[in-house]
mmCIF file of C-alpha atoms in Angstrom:
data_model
loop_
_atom_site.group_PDB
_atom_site.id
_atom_site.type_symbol
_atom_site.label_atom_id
_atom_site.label_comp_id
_atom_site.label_asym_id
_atom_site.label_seq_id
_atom_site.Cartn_x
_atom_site.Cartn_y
_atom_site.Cartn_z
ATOM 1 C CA UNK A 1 106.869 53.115 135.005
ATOM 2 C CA UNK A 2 105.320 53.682 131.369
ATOM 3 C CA UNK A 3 103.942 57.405 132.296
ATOM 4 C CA UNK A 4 107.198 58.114 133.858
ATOM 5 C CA UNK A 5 109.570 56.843 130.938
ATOM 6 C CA UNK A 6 106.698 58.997 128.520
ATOM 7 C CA UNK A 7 106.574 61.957 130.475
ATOM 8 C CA UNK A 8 110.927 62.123 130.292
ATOM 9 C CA UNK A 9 110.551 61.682 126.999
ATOM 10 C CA UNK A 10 108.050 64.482 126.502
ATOM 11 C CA UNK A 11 110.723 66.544 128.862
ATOM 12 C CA UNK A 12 113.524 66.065 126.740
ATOM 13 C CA UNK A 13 111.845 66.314 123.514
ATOM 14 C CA UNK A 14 110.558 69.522 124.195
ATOM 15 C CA UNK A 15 114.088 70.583 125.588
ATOM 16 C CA UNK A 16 115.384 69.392 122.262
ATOM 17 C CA UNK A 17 112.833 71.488 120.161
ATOM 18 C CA UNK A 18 113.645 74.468 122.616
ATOM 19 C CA UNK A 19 117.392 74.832 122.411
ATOM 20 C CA UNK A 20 116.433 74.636 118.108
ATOM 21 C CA UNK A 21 114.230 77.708 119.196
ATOM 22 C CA UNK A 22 115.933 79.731 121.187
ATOM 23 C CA UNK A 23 118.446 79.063 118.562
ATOM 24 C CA UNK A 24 117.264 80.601 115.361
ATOM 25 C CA UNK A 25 115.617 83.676 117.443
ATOM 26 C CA UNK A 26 119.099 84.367 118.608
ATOM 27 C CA UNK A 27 120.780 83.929 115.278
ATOM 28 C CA UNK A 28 117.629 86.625 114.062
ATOM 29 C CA UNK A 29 119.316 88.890 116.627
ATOM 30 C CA UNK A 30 122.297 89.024 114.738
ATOM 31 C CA UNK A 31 121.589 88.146 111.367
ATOM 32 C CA UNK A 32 118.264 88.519 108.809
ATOM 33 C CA UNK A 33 116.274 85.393 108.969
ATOM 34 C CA UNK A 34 116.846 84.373 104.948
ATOM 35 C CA UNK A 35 120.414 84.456 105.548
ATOM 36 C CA UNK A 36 120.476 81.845 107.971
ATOM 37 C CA UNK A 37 121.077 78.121 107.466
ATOM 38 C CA UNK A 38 119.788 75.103 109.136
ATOM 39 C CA UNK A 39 123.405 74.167 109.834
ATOM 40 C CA UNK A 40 123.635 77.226 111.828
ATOM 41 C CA UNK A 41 120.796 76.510 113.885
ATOM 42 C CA UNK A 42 122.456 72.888 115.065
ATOM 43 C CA UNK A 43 125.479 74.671 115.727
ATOM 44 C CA UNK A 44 124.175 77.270 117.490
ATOM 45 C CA UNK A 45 121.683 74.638 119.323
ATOM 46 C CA UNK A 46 124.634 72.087 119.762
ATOM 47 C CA UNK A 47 122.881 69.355 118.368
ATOM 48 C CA UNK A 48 122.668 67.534 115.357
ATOM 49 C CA UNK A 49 121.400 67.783 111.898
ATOM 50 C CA UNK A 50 120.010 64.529 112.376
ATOM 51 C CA UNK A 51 118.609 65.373 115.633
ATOM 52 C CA UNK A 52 116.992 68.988 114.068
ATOM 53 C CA UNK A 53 115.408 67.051 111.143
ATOM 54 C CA UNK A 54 113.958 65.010 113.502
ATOM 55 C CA UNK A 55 112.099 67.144 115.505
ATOM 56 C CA UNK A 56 111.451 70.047 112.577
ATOM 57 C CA UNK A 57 111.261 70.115 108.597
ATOM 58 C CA UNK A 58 112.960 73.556 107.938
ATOM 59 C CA UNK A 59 113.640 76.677 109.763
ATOM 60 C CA UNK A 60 110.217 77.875 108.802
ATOM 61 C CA UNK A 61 108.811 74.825 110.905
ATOM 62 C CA UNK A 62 110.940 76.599 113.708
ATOM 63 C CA UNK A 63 109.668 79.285 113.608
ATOM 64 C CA UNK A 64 106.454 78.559 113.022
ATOM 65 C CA UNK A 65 105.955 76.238 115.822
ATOM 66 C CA UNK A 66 107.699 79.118 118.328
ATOM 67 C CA UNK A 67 105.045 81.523 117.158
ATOM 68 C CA UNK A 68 102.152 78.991 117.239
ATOM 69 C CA UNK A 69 103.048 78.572 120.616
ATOM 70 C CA UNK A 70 103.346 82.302 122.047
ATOM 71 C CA UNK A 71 100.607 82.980 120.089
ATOM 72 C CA UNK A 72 98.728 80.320 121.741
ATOM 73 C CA UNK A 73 99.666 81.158 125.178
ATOM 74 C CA UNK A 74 98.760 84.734 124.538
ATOM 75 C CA UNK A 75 94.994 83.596 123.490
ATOM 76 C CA UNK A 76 94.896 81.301 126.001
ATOM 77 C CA UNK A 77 95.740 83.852 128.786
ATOM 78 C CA UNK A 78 92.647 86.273 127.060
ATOM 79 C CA UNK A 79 89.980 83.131 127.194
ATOM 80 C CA UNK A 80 91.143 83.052 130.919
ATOM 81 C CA UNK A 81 90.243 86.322 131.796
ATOM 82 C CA UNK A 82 87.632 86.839 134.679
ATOM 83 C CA UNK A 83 86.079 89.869 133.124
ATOM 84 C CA UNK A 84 85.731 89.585 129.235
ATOM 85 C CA UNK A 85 85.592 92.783 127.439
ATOM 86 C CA UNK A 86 87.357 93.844 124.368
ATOM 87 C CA UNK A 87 89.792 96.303 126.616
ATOM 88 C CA UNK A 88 90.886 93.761 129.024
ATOM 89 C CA UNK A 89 90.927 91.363 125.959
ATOM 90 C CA UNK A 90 93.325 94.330 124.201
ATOM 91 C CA UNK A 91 95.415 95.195 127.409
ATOM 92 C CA UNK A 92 96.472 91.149 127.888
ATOM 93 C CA UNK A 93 97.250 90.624 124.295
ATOM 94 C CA UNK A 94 99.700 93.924 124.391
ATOM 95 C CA UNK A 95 100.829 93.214 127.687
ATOM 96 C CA UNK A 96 101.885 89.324 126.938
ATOM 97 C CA UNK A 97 104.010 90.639 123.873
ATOM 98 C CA UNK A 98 105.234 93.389 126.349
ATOM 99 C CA UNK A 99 107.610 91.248 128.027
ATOM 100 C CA UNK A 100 109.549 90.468 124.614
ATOM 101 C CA UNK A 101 109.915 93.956 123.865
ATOM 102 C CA UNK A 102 113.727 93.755 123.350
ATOM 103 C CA UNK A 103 113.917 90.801 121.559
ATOM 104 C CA UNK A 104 111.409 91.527 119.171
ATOM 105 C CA UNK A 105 112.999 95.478 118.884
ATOM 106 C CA UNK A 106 116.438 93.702 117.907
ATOM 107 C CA UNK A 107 114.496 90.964 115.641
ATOM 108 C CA UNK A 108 112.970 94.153 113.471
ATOM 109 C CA UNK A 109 116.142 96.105 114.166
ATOM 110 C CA UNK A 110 118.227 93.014 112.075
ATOM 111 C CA UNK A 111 115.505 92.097 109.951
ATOM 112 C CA UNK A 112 115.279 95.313 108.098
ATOM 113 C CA UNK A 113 112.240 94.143 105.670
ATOM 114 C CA UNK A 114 109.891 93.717 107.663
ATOM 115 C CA UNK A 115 107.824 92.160 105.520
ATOM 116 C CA UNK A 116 108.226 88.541 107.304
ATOM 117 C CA UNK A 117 107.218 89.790 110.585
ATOM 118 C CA UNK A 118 104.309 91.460 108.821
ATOM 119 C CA UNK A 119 103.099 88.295 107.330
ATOM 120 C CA UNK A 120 103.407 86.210 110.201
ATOM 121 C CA UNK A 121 101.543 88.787 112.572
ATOM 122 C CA UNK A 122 99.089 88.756 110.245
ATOM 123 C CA UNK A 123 98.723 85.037 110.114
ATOM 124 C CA UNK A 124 98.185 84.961 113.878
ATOM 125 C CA UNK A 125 96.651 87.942 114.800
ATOM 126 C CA UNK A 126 93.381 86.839 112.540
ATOM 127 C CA UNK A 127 93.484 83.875 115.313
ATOM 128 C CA UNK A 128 92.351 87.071 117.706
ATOM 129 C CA UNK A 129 89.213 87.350 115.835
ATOM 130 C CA UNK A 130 87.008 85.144 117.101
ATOM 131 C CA UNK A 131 87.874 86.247 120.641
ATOM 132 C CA UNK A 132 86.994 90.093 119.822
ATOM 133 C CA UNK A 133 84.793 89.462 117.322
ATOM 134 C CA UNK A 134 81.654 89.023 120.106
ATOM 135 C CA UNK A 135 82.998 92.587 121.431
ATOM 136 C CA UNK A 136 82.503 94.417 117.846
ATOM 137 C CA UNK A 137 79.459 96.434 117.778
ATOM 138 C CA UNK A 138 77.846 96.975 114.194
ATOM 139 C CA UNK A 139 75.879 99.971 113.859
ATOM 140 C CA UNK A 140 75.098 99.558 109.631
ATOM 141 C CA UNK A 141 72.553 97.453 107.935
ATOM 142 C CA UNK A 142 75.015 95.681 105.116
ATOM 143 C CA UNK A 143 76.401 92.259 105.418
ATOM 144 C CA UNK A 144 80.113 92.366 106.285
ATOM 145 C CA UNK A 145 82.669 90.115 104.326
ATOM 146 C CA UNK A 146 84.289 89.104 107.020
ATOM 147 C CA UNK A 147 87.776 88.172 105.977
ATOM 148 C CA UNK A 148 88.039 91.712 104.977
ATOM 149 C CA UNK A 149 86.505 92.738 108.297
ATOM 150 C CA UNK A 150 89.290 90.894 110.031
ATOM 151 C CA UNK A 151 91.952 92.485 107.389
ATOM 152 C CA UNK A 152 90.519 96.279 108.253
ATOM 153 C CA UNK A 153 90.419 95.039 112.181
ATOM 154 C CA UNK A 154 94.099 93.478 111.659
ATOM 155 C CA UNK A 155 96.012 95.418 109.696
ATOM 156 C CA UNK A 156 95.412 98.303 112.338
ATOM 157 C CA UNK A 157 96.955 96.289 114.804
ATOM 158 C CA UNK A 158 99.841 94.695 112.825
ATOM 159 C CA UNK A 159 101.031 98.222 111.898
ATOM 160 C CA UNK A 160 100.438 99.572 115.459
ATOM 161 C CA UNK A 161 101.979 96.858 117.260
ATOM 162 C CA UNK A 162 105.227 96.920 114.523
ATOM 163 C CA UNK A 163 105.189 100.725 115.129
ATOM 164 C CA UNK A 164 105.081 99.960 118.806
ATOM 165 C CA UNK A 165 108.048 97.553 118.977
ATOM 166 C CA UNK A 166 110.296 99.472 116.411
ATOM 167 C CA UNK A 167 109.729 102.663 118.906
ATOM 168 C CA UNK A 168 110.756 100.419 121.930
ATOM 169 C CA UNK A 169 107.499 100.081 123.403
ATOM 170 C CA UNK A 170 107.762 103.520 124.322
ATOM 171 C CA UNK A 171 103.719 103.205 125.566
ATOM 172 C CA UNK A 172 102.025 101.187 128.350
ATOM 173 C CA UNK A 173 100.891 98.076 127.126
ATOM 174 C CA UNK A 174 97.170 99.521 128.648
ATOM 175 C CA UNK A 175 97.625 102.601 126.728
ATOM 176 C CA UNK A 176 97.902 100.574 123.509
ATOM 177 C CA UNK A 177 94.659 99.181 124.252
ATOM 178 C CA UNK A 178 92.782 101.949 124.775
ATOM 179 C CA UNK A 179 94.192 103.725 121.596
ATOM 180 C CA UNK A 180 93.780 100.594 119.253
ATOM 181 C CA UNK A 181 89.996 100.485 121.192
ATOM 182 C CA UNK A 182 89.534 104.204 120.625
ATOM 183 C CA UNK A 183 90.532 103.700 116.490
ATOM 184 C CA UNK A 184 88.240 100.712 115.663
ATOM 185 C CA UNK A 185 85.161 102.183 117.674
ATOM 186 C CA UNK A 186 85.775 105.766 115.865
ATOM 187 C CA UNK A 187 85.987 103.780 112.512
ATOM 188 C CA UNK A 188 83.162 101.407 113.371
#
């Protein structure tokens, strides 16, 4: 009876922390993200303040947690793949964020600066680095920094994949690949 009473638990908890979720990236939708209030999110989410504080520290936390968790899913899906090479890696990492096309068009769409969604890509996509990073190919003698190696590698695909969404995704997710590919092995 204990795993069944912990895994209902887990159920509704995680129902809980999704309706706070789904919340805030609605209100985004409508409204830029510094301009909304925790006390929207409960009303939006039907819950609490109590209950919100329970589960999450600020709406940072909220978001935060909601991209830790797509971004996870995403890396999980490239460890997964059968055949491991840095264009199948490339083609699943634009095809998972493929299928939020809209959402993330309106998100940049309402939130004009973009400079939040800048900083957050960044934050993640340097979690991509140590899955590509056996792909890259040096072909010089000179010891690389690598946190500036990931900033060259990453700041080509932030602005690519911002230009991509903002333009509606208006190229196949494979496509994408193979042009980000074709950039980083021209400029490596």
């Amino acid at each position: 009876m204990e795993d069944y009473e912990i895994h209902m638990m887990s159920a509704r908890t995680l129902e809980t922390q999704r309706s706070f979720t789904h919340a805030l990236i609605e209100l985004m939708c409508v409204y830029p993200y510094n301009e909304i209030t925790v006390k929207e999110i409960v009303a939006r989410a039907k819950r609490t303040r109590q209950t919100f504080y329970r589960h999450f520290t600020s709406k940072q936390d909220v978001l935060d947690r909601q991209l830790d968790s797509m971004y996870n899913e995403c890396y999980s899906l490239i460890n997964k793949l059968p055949t491991q090479t840095l264009d199948s890696a490339l083609t699943t990492y634009f095809t998972y964020w493929y299928q939020y096309r809209d959402t993330i068009k309106r998100l940049l769409e309402v939130n004009r600066s973009t400079t939040l969604m800048r900083e957050l890509t960044l934050k993640y996509a340097a979690k991509l680095y140590p899955l590509i990073k056996q792909y890259m190919k040096r072909s010089y003698d000179e010891p690389v920094d690598e946190f500036y190696f990931q900033q060259f590698i990453f700041g080509g695909l932030v602005q690519m994949k911002m230009q991509w969404f903002s333009r509606g995704c208006d190229v196949p997710p494979e496509q994408m690949a193979r042009k980000l590919l074709s950039f980083w092995r021209e400029s490596l």
